[in-house]
Amino acid sequence: MGSTWTKAALVDADGSLVGFAEHPTTRHDVLEGVDAAVRGVSAAAGAQHEPELLACSSAGGGLRLAVVGSERLVATEAGHRVACSAGARVVHVHGGPLEPADVRLLRSARPGVLLLVGGADGDDPAGLLHNAGRLARARVRFPIVLAANAAARDDVTALLRATGRTVLVSDNVMPRPGELVPASARAALARLYARHAVGARGPAAAPRFRRLAKVATPDAVGQAAGELSRICGGRVLLVDVGCATTDVHSAAGGPGPRTVEGDLGMRAAAEGVLVAGQAEGVVDPVEADLLGPTVARMVSETGYLPRSPGSAAEDRRIAAVAAVVAVRRHLRTHAVAPGGLGLVVLAGGVFRQRRGALDSVVSTLRADPELAAVLDEVPVVVDADLTVAPAGLLAAHGRGAAAETLLRDHLLG
């Protein structure tokens, strides 16, 4: 269950892939889309019996992050640094004292979490206390990550919790003037993302959804990365380009560290791909202007699918840029020495059944100047049959042999 599409793969007990179907993820009740996809794959494959259903979900998509601080410029930079690799993207920034109109504007951005910053350690906490008091009285229910002036931390926490707000306390993101230290707040945000991503929609879906979706999709993909690493006997880098996020998993003998980029995606977060691509020097301004109309359509039309060779090529280009930026960010945190990788896997719906057209995506990744040394002579394979998440689900449910067969047949050859 993804944020935009729900996919169903029918797999025999021996690990053979029998069929595949997909359906738009349904907005009100996510399980309606699940049932439609399961019916579709069962009918197409001529299944004689109702299949056992294993499910994973990332239907919640990326986290929408709002930031409130004492200075807009500092709050903007702090928000982007904290959101990076933690599954979030910044949708609203406010600097200065919050007034009622500012709170209304904040709520209209529909954030899933708020980052409250303000002041270096030892600064006058008056502005921070004002903003905390305004949030405590406002009609907001999203969790708040507090990463502000240590001297006022206890008072701000008590003020917010007194009115029932959920507060995650982290180290000050700006402990000294001009210095940003995002790691603690980023870790708090990543924990929130892990709970948010699964994302059941609609009260009617909740009981059955909780019984069914016991594995988050990033966990299933990480499990598959670990299986691939075990089979290959080396470190595997798996890049999963989704509609709302792009995840990178690094596995050596089992599931390993992952980063989740909430501003890089093929639909809801497509604008972030162009912004980050230009910031990283992967996309020049001319190409950004050319891709702009397609990206705007990706964001506004949830079910957009390319219908011409030109639009399909643009789709692949956005995917390639998302993959390059996501891998760069991952390797800056989880460094891999040249020669340390045994396999790179590209996964995601954008790559399904496009084997003859994906050379450009692979070459973009290989030719990137920041990645070239690490990827030199490393095999790069593309999950064109969308078997990575199903294999991870099988492995997570004790079907290791079936998972291995699926991965060998469709990825490793």
Short mmCIF file of C-alpha atoms in Angstrom, two decimals:
data_model
loop_
_atom_site.label_atom_id
_atom_site.label_comp_id
_atom_site.label_asym_id
_atom_site.label_seq_id
_atom_site.Cartn_x
_atom_site.Cartn_y
_atom_site.Cartn_z
CA MET A 1 0.00 0.00 0.00
CA GLY A 2 1.75 3.12 -1.22
CA SER A 3 0.80 6.76 -0.92
CA THR A 4 -0.44 6.80 -4.54
CA TRP A 5 -0.64 3.21 -5.82
CA THR A 6 -1.50 -0.10 -4.15
CA LYS A 7 0.32 -3.05 -5.74
CA ALA A 8 -0.47 -6.75 -5.49
CA ALA A 9 1.92 -9.54 -6.48
CA LEU A 10 0.69 -13.13 -6.57
CA VAL A 11 3.50 -15.50 -5.58
CA ASP A 12 3.43 -19.30 -5.49
CA ALA A 13 4.70 -21.11 -2.41
CA ASP A 14 7.92 -21.92 -4.29
CA GLY A 15 8.61 -18.22 -4.95
CA SER A 16 7.41 -18.07 -8.57
CA LEU A 17 5.80 -14.77 -9.54
CA VAL A 18 2.37 -15.63 -10.96
CA GLY A 19 0.78 -12.23 -11.47
CA PHE A 20 0.76 -8.51 -10.73
CA ALA A 21 -1.97 -5.87 -10.45
CA GLU A 22 -2.23 -2.34 -9.13
CA HIS A 23 -4.96 0.09 -8.18
CA PRO A 24 -4.90 3.74 -7.08
CA THR A 25 -4.62 3.94 -3.31
CA THR A 26 -8.12 4.83 -2.18
CA ARG A 27 -8.44 8.06 -0.24
CA HIS A 28 -11.24 7.36 2.26
CA ASP A 29 -10.56 3.72 3.06
CA VAL A 30 -7.17 2.41 1.97
CA LEU A 31 -8.39 -1.19 2.13
CA GLU A 32 -10.82 -0.63 -0.75
CA GLY A 33 -7.79 -0.27 -3.02
CA VAL A 34 -6.20 -3.34 -1.46
CA ASP A 35 -9.28 -5.45 -2.13
CA ALA A 36 -9.48 -4.19 -5.73
CA ALA A 37 -5.80 -4.98 -6.41
CA VAL A 38 -6.11 -8.46 -4.87
CA ARG A 39 -9.23 -9.21 -6.93
CA GLY A 40 -7.45 -7.96 -10.04
CA VAL A 41 -4.34 -10.11 -9.65
CA SER A 42 -6.33 -13.18 -8.60
CA ALA A 43 -8.65 -12.92 -11.60
CA ALA A 44 -5.83 -12.24 -14.07
CA ALA A 45 -3.83 -15.21 -12.83
CA GLY A 46 -6.84 -17.51 -12.67
CA ALA A 47 -6.30 -18.26 -8.98
CA GLN A 48 -8.39 -21.23 -7.86
CA HIS A 49 -8.35 -20.33 -4.17
CA GLU A 50 -8.29 -17.11 -2.20
CA PRO A 51 -4.60 -16.32 -1.62
CA GLU A 52 -3.03 -15.75 1.76
CA LEU A 53 -2.58 -12.01 2.11
CA LEU A 54 0.69 -10.46 3.36
CA ALA A 55 0.75 -6.68 3.38
CA CYS A 56 3.02 -3.73 4.01
CA SER A 57 2.13 -0.06 3.90
CA SER A 58 3.61 3.36 3.35
CA ALA A 59 0.22 4.88 2.55
CA GLY A 60 0.86 7.80 4.89
CA GLY A 61 3.52 9.15 2.53
CA GLY A 62 6.16 11.60 3.69
CA LEU A 63 5.78 13.80 6.76
CA ARG A 64 4.65 17.38 6.16
CA LEU A 65 6.82 19.55 8.42
CA ALA A 66 6.08 23.07 9.64
CA VAL A 67 8.76 25.12 11.38
CA VAL A 68 8.29 27.93 13.90
CA GLY A 69 11.28 29.95 15.10
CA SER A 70 12.37 33.39 16.17
CA GLU A 71 14.03 34.26 12.83
CA ARG A 72 12.68 33.10 9.47
CA LEU A 73 16.06 32.58 7.77
CA VAL A 74 17.43 30.46 10.63
CA ALA A 75 14.13 28.56 10.97
CA THR A 76 14.12 27.78 7.23
CA GLU A 77 17.65 26.40 7.25
CA ALA A 78 17.06 24.48 10.48
CA GLY A 79 13.89 22.92 9.06
CA HIS A 80 15.55 21.73 5.88
CA ARG A 81 18.55 20.34 7.75
CA VAL A 82 16.37 18.46 10.23
CA ALA A 83 13.99 17.12 7.55
CA CYS A 84 16.84 15.83 5.37
CA SER A 85 16.92 12.00 5.36
CA ALA A 86 14.22 11.79 8.06
CA GLY A 87 11.20 11.26 5.78
CA ALA A 88 9.91 14.84 5.96
CA ARG A 89 9.58 17.87 3.72
CA VAL A 90 9.08 21.46 4.84
CA VAL A 91 5.66 22.86 3.90
CA HIS A 92 5.56 25.99 6.07
CA VAL A 93 8.02 28.26 7.91
CA HIS A 94 7.22 31.06 10.34
CA GLY A 95 9.74 33.42 11.91
CA GLY A 96 8.97 35.77 14.82
CA PRO A 97 6.12 36.00 17.34
CA LEU A 98 3.07 33.93 16.39
CA GLU A 99 -0.18 35.87 16.14
CA PRO A 100 -3.68 34.43 15.59
CA ALA A 101 -3.48 35.02 11.83
CA ASP A 102 -0.12 33.23 11.74
CA VAL A 103 -1.61 30.21 13.51
CA ARG A 104 -4.44 30.07 10.95
CA LEU A 105 -1.88 30.15 8.14
CA LEU A 106 0.11 27.41 9.86
CA ARG A 107 -2.96 25.19 10.15
CA SER A 108 -3.86 25.76 6.49
CA ALA A 109 -0.52 24.18 5.48
CA ARG A 110 -1.79 20.86 6.97
CA PRO A 111 1.47 19.84 8.65
CA GLY A 112 1.87 16.41 10.19
CA VAL A 113 4.46 17.63 12.68
CA LEU A 114 5.88 20.95 13.87
CA LEU A 115 9.50 21.78 14.63
CA LEU A 116 9.72 24.47 17.32
CA VAL A 117 13.06 26.24 17.44
CA GLY A 118 14.21 29.54 18.88
CA GLY A 119 17.33 30.97 20.34
CA ALA A 120 20.78 29.70 21.16
CA ASP A 121 21.35 28.18 24.58
CA GLY A 122 21.33 30.99 27.14
CA ASP A 123 19.42 33.50 24.97
CA ASP A 124 16.40 35.38 26.28
CA PRO A 125 13.57 32.79 26.02
CA ALA A 126 10.72 35.33 25.86
CA GLY A 127 10.02 34.82 22.14
CA LEU A 128 10.15 31.05 22.44
CA LEU A 129 7.78 31.07 25.44
CA HIS A 130 5.38 33.34 23.56
CA ASN A 131 5.25 30.99 20.58
CA ALA A 132 4.86 27.94 22.81
CA GLY A 133 1.99 29.61 24.65
CA ARG A 134 0.27 30.50 21.38
CA LEU A 135 0.59 26.89 20.17
CA ALA A 136 -0.65 25.57 23.51
CA ARG A 137 -3.85 27.61 23.14
CA ALA A 138 -4.35 26.94 19.42
CA ARG A 139 -6.49 24.25 17.81
CA VAL A 140 -3.54 22.14 16.68
CA ARG A 141 -3.14 18.44 17.38
CA PHE A 142 0.00 17.48 15.47
CA PRO A 143 3.07 16.48 17.50
CA ILE A 144 5.74 19.08 18.24
CA VAL A 145 9.47 18.44 18.13
CA LEU A 146 11.07 20.91 20.54
CA ALA A 147 14.65 21.72 19.55
CA ALA A 148 15.22 25.11 21.13
CA ASN A 149 16.98 27.07 23.88
CA ALA A 150 18.02 24.57 26.55
CA ALA A 151 17.47 27.09 29.35
CA ALA A 152 13.75 27.25 28.57
CA ARG A 153 13.27 23.61 27.54
CA ASP A 154 11.50 22.42 30.72
CA ASP A 155 9.18 25.45 30.88
CA VAL A 156 8.20 25.16 27.21
CA THR A 157 7.61 21.42 27.51
CA ALA A 158 5.39 21.89 30.57
CA LEU A 159 3.46 24.70 28.88
CA LEU A 160 2.69 22.61 25.81
CA ARG A 161 1.94 19.36 27.61
CA ALA A 162 -0.41 21.13 30.02
CA THR A 163 -2.91 21.49 27.16
CA GLY A 164 -2.45 17.95 25.88
CA ARG A 165 0.11 18.55 23.15
CA THR A 166 2.45 15.70 22.19
CA VAL A 167 6.01 16.97 22.60
CA LEU A 168 9.23 15.22 21.60
CA VAL A 169 12.17 16.95 23.26
CA SER A 170 15.52 17.01 21.50
CA ASP A 171 18.78 18.92 21.75
CA ASN A 172 18.80 22.53 20.59
CA VAL A 173 19.23 22.60 16.83
CA MET A 174 21.15 25.90 17.20
CA PRO A 175 23.10 25.66 20.47
CA ARG A 176 25.40 28.55 19.54
CA PRO A 177 24.87 31.49 17.14
CA GLY A 178 25.66 30.47 13.57
CA GLU A 179 25.93 26.73 14.37
CA LEU A 180 23.30 24.20 13.33
CA VAL A 181 23.30 20.71 14.88
CA PRO A 182 20.29 18.84 13.45
CA ALA A 183 21.07 15.22 14.43
CA SER A 184 18.97 14.96 17.61
CA ALA A 185 15.89 16.64 16.14
CA ARG A 186 16.31 14.63 12.94
CA ALA A 187 16.28 11.39 14.94
CA ALA A 188 13.05 12.47 16.69
CA LEU A 189 11.49 13.28 13.33
CA ALA A 190 12.57 9.91 11.90
CA ARG A 191 10.80 8.13 14.78
CA LEU A 192 7.61 10.05 14.02
CA TYR A 193 7.93 9.23 10.32
CA ALA A 194 8.22 5.52 11.05
CA ARG A 195 4.80 5.61 12.76
CA HIS A 196 3.23 8.01 10.28
CA ALA A 197 4.26 6.26 7.05
CA VAL A 198 2.06 3.18 7.56
CA GLY A 199 -0.95 5.51 7.45
CA ALA A 200 -4.39 3.82 7.63
CA ARG A 201 -7.06 6.16 6.27
CA GLY A 202 -10.61 6.24 7.56
CA PRO A 203 -11.98 4.96 10.88
CA ALA A 204 -13.62 1.96 9.21
CA ALA A 205 -10.23 0.77 7.96
CA ALA A 206 -8.43 0.91 11.29
CA PRO A 207 -9.12 -2.52 12.90
CA ARG A 208 -8.63 -4.63 9.78
CA PHE A 209 -5.79 -2.42 8.61
CA ARG A 210 -3.87 -2.90 11.84
CA ARG A 211 -4.31 -6.66 11.60
CA LEU A 212 -3.16 -6.72 7.99
CA ALA A 213 -0.35 -4.16 7.70
CA LYS A 214 2.04 -5.42 10.36
CA VAL A 215 5.08 -4.38 8.31
CA ALA A 216 5.90 -0.89 7.06
CA THR A 217 6.99 -0.86 3.42
CA PRO A 218 10.44 0.62 4.21
CA ASP A 219 10.96 -2.27 6.64
CA ALA A 220 9.97 -4.80 3.98
CA VAL A 221 12.31 -3.22 1.44
CA GLY A 222 15.10 -3.17 4.04
CA GLN A 223 14.48 -6.86 4.68
CA ALA A 224 14.83 -7.53 0.94
CA ALA A 225 18.07 -5.55 0.87
CA GLY A 226 19.37 -7.74 3.69
CA GLU A 227 18.37 -10.90 1.80
CA LEU A 228 20.13 -9.66 -1.34
CA SER A 229 23.25 -8.91 0.68
CA ARG A 230 23.22 -12.40 2.18
CA ILE A 231 22.75 -14.04 -1.24
CA CYS A 232 25.44 -11.95 -2.92
CA GLY A 233 27.88 -12.03 -0.03
CA GLY A 234 28.56 -8.29 -0.18
CA ARG A 235 27.16 -4.87 0.68
CA VAL A 236 24.00 -3.91 -1.20
CA LEU A 237 22.73 -0.38 -1.79
CA LEU A 238 19.01 -0.40 -2.57
CA VAL A 239 17.33 2.79 -3.83
CA ASP A 240 13.51 2.79 -3.68
CA VAL A 241 12.07 5.72 -5.65
CA GLY A 242 8.44 6.20 -4.60
CA CYS A 243 5.73 8.77 -5.25
CA ALA A 244 6.15 10.56 -1.90
CA THR A 245 9.65 9.57 -0.71
CA THR A 246 12.90 8.10 -1.96
CA ASP A 247 14.50 5.61 0.44
CA VAL A 248 18.07 4.32 0.39
CA HIS A 249 19.00 1.13 2.24
CA SER A 250 22.55 -0.05 2.92
CA ALA A 251 22.75 -3.72 3.85
CA ALA A 252 25.65 -6.01 4.67
CA GLY A 253 24.59 -9.51 5.72
CA GLY A 254 21.20 -8.28 6.93
CA PRO A 255 19.05 -5.12 7.07
CA GLY A 256 21.19 -2.04 7.67
CA PRO A 257 20.85 1.73 7.94
CA ARG A 258 18.39 3.59 5.76
CA THR A 259 17.67 7.19 4.90
CA VAL A 260 14.28 8.47 3.77
CA GLU A 261 14.04 11.63 1.68
CA GLY A 262 10.59 13.19 2.09
CA ASP A 263 11.30 15.93 -0.46
CA LEU A 264 12.17 13.53 -3.28
CA GLY A 265 9.36 11.65 -5.01
CA MET A 266 7.61 10.98 -8.28
CA ARG A 267 4.30 12.69 -7.47
CA ALA A 268 3.58 14.50 -4.18
CA ALA A 269 7.24 15.42 -3.68
CA ALA A 270 8.23 15.92 -7.33
CA GLU A 271 8.87 19.64 -6.93
CA GLY A 272 11.51 18.83 -4.35
CA VAL A 273 13.42 16.77 -6.93
CA LEU A 274 13.95 19.84 -9.10
CA VAL A 275 14.83 22.06 -6.14
CA ALA A 276 17.32 19.55 -4.72
CA GLY A 277 18.64 18.66 -8.19
CA GLN A 278 19.53 22.29 -8.86
CA ALA A 279 21.00 22.76 -5.38
CA GLU A 280 23.21 19.70 -5.95
CA GLY A 281 24.21 20.75 -9.47
CA VAL A 282 22.54 17.72 -11.08
CA VAL A 283 19.92 19.79 -12.93
CA ASP A 284 20.73 23.10 -14.63
CA PRO A 285 18.22 25.99 -14.75
CA VAL A 286 17.32 25.37 -18.41
CA GLU A 287 16.41 21.73 -17.77
CA ALA A 288 14.50 22.75 -14.64
CA ASP A 289 12.38 25.13 -16.72
CA LEU A 290 11.71 22.41 -19.31
CA LEU A 291 10.70 19.87 -16.67
CA GLY A 292 8.66 22.37 -14.64
CA PRO A 293 5.25 21.82 -16.34
CA THR A 294 5.52 18.03 -16.04
CA VAL A 295 6.52 18.28 -12.38
CA ALA A 296 3.58 20.60 -11.67
CA ARG A 297 1.25 18.04 -13.26
CA MET A 298 2.80 15.22 -11.23
CA VAL A 299 2.05 17.11 -8.03
CA SER A 300 -1.49 18.18 -8.94
CA GLU A 301 -2.71 14.92 -10.54
CA THR A 302 -2.39 12.06 -8.09
CA GLY A 303 -2.99 9.37 -10.71
CA TYR A 304 -0.89 10.94 -13.47
CA LEU A 305 0.70 8.42 -15.83
CA PRO A 306 2.90 9.32 -18.83
CA ARG A 307 1.10 8.59 -22.10
CA SER A 308 3.78 9.43 -24.66
CA PRO A 309 7.47 8.56 -25.15
CA GLY A 310 8.43 12.14 -24.29
CA SER A 311 6.52 12.26 -21.01
CA ALA A 312 7.83 8.78 -20.09
CA ALA A 313 11.38 10.04 -20.66
CA GLU A 314 10.68 13.00 -18.35
CA ASP A 315 9.33 10.57 -15.75
CA ARG A 316 12.56 8.58 -15.91
CA ARG A 317 14.67 11.73 -15.71
CA ILE A 318 12.91 12.83 -12.51
CA ALA A 319 13.48 9.33 -11.10
CA ALA A 320 17.17 9.44 -12.03
CA VAL A 321 17.67 12.82 -10.34
CA ALA A 322 15.81 11.64 -7.22
CA ALA A 323 18.02 8.54 -7.05
CA VAL A 324 21.28 10.51 -7.47
CA VAL A 325 20.40 13.09 -4.80
CA ALA A 326 19.13 10.43 -2.37
CA VAL A 327 22.26 8.28 -2.75
CA ARG A 328 24.52 11.32 -2.32
CA ARG A 329 22.76 12.21 0.94
CA HIS A 330 22.85 8.62 2.17
CA LEU A 331 26.57 8.20 1.52
CA ARG A 332 27.39 11.46 3.27
CA THR A 333 25.98 9.92 6.45
CA HIS A 334 26.78 6.24 5.85
CA ALA A 335 30.01 6.33 3.89
CA VAL A 336 31.08 3.43 1.68
CA ALA A 337 34.66 3.27 0.47
CA PRO A 338 35.43 2.65 -3.22
CA GLY A 339 35.23 -1.09 -3.77
CA GLY A 340 32.98 -1.54 -0.76
CA LEU A 341 29.77 -2.15 -2.69
CA GLY A 342 28.78 -5.45 -4.26
CA LEU A 343 25.44 -4.49 -5.84
CA VAL A 344 23.16 -1.50 -6.43
CA VAL A 345 19.41 -2.03 -6.91
CA LEU A 346 16.95 0.54 -8.27
CA ALA A 347 13.35 -0.13 -7.22
CA GLY A 348 10.02 1.69 -7.45
CA GLY A 349 6.89 1.81 -9.56
CA VAL A 350 8.44 4.20 -12.07
CA PHE A 351 10.72 1.36 -13.23
CA ARG A 352 8.07 -1.33 -13.71
CA GLN A 353 8.25 -3.14 -17.06
CA ARG A 354 10.53 -0.54 -18.68
CA ARG A 355 13.59 -2.70 -19.16
CA GLY A 356 14.57 -1.33 -22.57
CA ALA A 357 14.33 2.30 -21.49
CA LEU A 358 16.23 2.34 -18.21
CA ASP A 359 19.81 2.56 -19.42
CA SER A 360 19.67 6.35 -19.09
CA VAL A 361 18.72 6.08 -15.41
CA VAL A 362 21.58 3.69 -14.67
CA SER A 363 24.07 5.80 -16.62
CA THR A 364 22.99 8.96 -14.79
CA LEU A 365 23.75 7.26 -11.49
CA ARG A 366 27.08 5.88 -12.68
CA ALA A 367 28.24 9.13 -14.30
CA ASP A 368 27.53 11.33 -11.31
CA PRO A 369 30.87 12.87 -10.25
CA GLU A 370 30.18 12.43 -6.54
CA LEU A 371 29.17 8.77 -6.90
CA ALA A 372 31.40 7.56 -9.72
CA ALA A 373 34.25 6.28 -7.53
CA VAL A 374 31.93 4.30 -5.23
CA LEU A 375 29.89 2.83 -8.11
CA ASP A 376 32.83 2.03 -10.39
CA GLU A 377 32.40 -1.52 -11.76
CA VAL A 378 29.55 -2.23 -9.32
CA PRO A 379 26.60 -4.08 -10.96
CA VAL A 380 23.43 -1.99 -11.08
CA VAL A 381 20.13 -3.87 -11.49
CA VAL A 382 16.60 -2.54 -11.85
CA ASP A 383 13.56 -4.10 -10.17
CA ALA A 384 11.39 -3.95 -13.30
CA ASP A 385 8.99 -6.60 -11.97
CA LEU A 386 8.44 -4.90 -8.58
CA THR A 387 9.56 -7.92 -6.59
CA VAL A 388 11.67 -6.24 -3.90
CA ALA A 389 8.87 -5.40 -1.44
CA PRO A 390 7.08 -8.77 -1.94
CA ALA A 391 10.35 -10.60 -1.32
CA GLY A 392 10.93 -8.57 1.83
CA LEU A 393 7.40 -9.36 3.02
CA LEU A 394 7.96 -13.07 2.43
CA ALA A 395 11.24 -12.98 4.34
CA ALA A 396 9.64 -11.06 7.20
CA HIS A 397 6.97 -13.79 7.48
CA GLY A 398 9.42 -16.70 7.58
CA ARG A 399 9.27 -17.53 3.84
CA GLY A 400 13.00 -17.09 3.24
CA ALA A 401 13.28 -19.73 0.50
CA ALA A 402 10.44 -18.21 -1.52
CA ALA A 403 11.94 -14.73 -1.05
CA GLU A 404 15.32 -15.93 -2.31
CA THR A 405 13.77 -17.57 -5.38
CA LEU A 406 11.87 -14.39 -6.20
CA LEU A 407 14.99 -12.24 -5.93
CA ARG A 408 17.21 -14.65 -7.88
CA ASP A 409 14.68 -15.06 -10.69
CA HIS A 410 13.84 -11.38 -11.14
CA LEU A 411 16.89 -9.43 -10.00
CA LEU A 412 20.00 -11.59 -9.95
CA GLY A 413 19.37 -13.79 -12.99
#
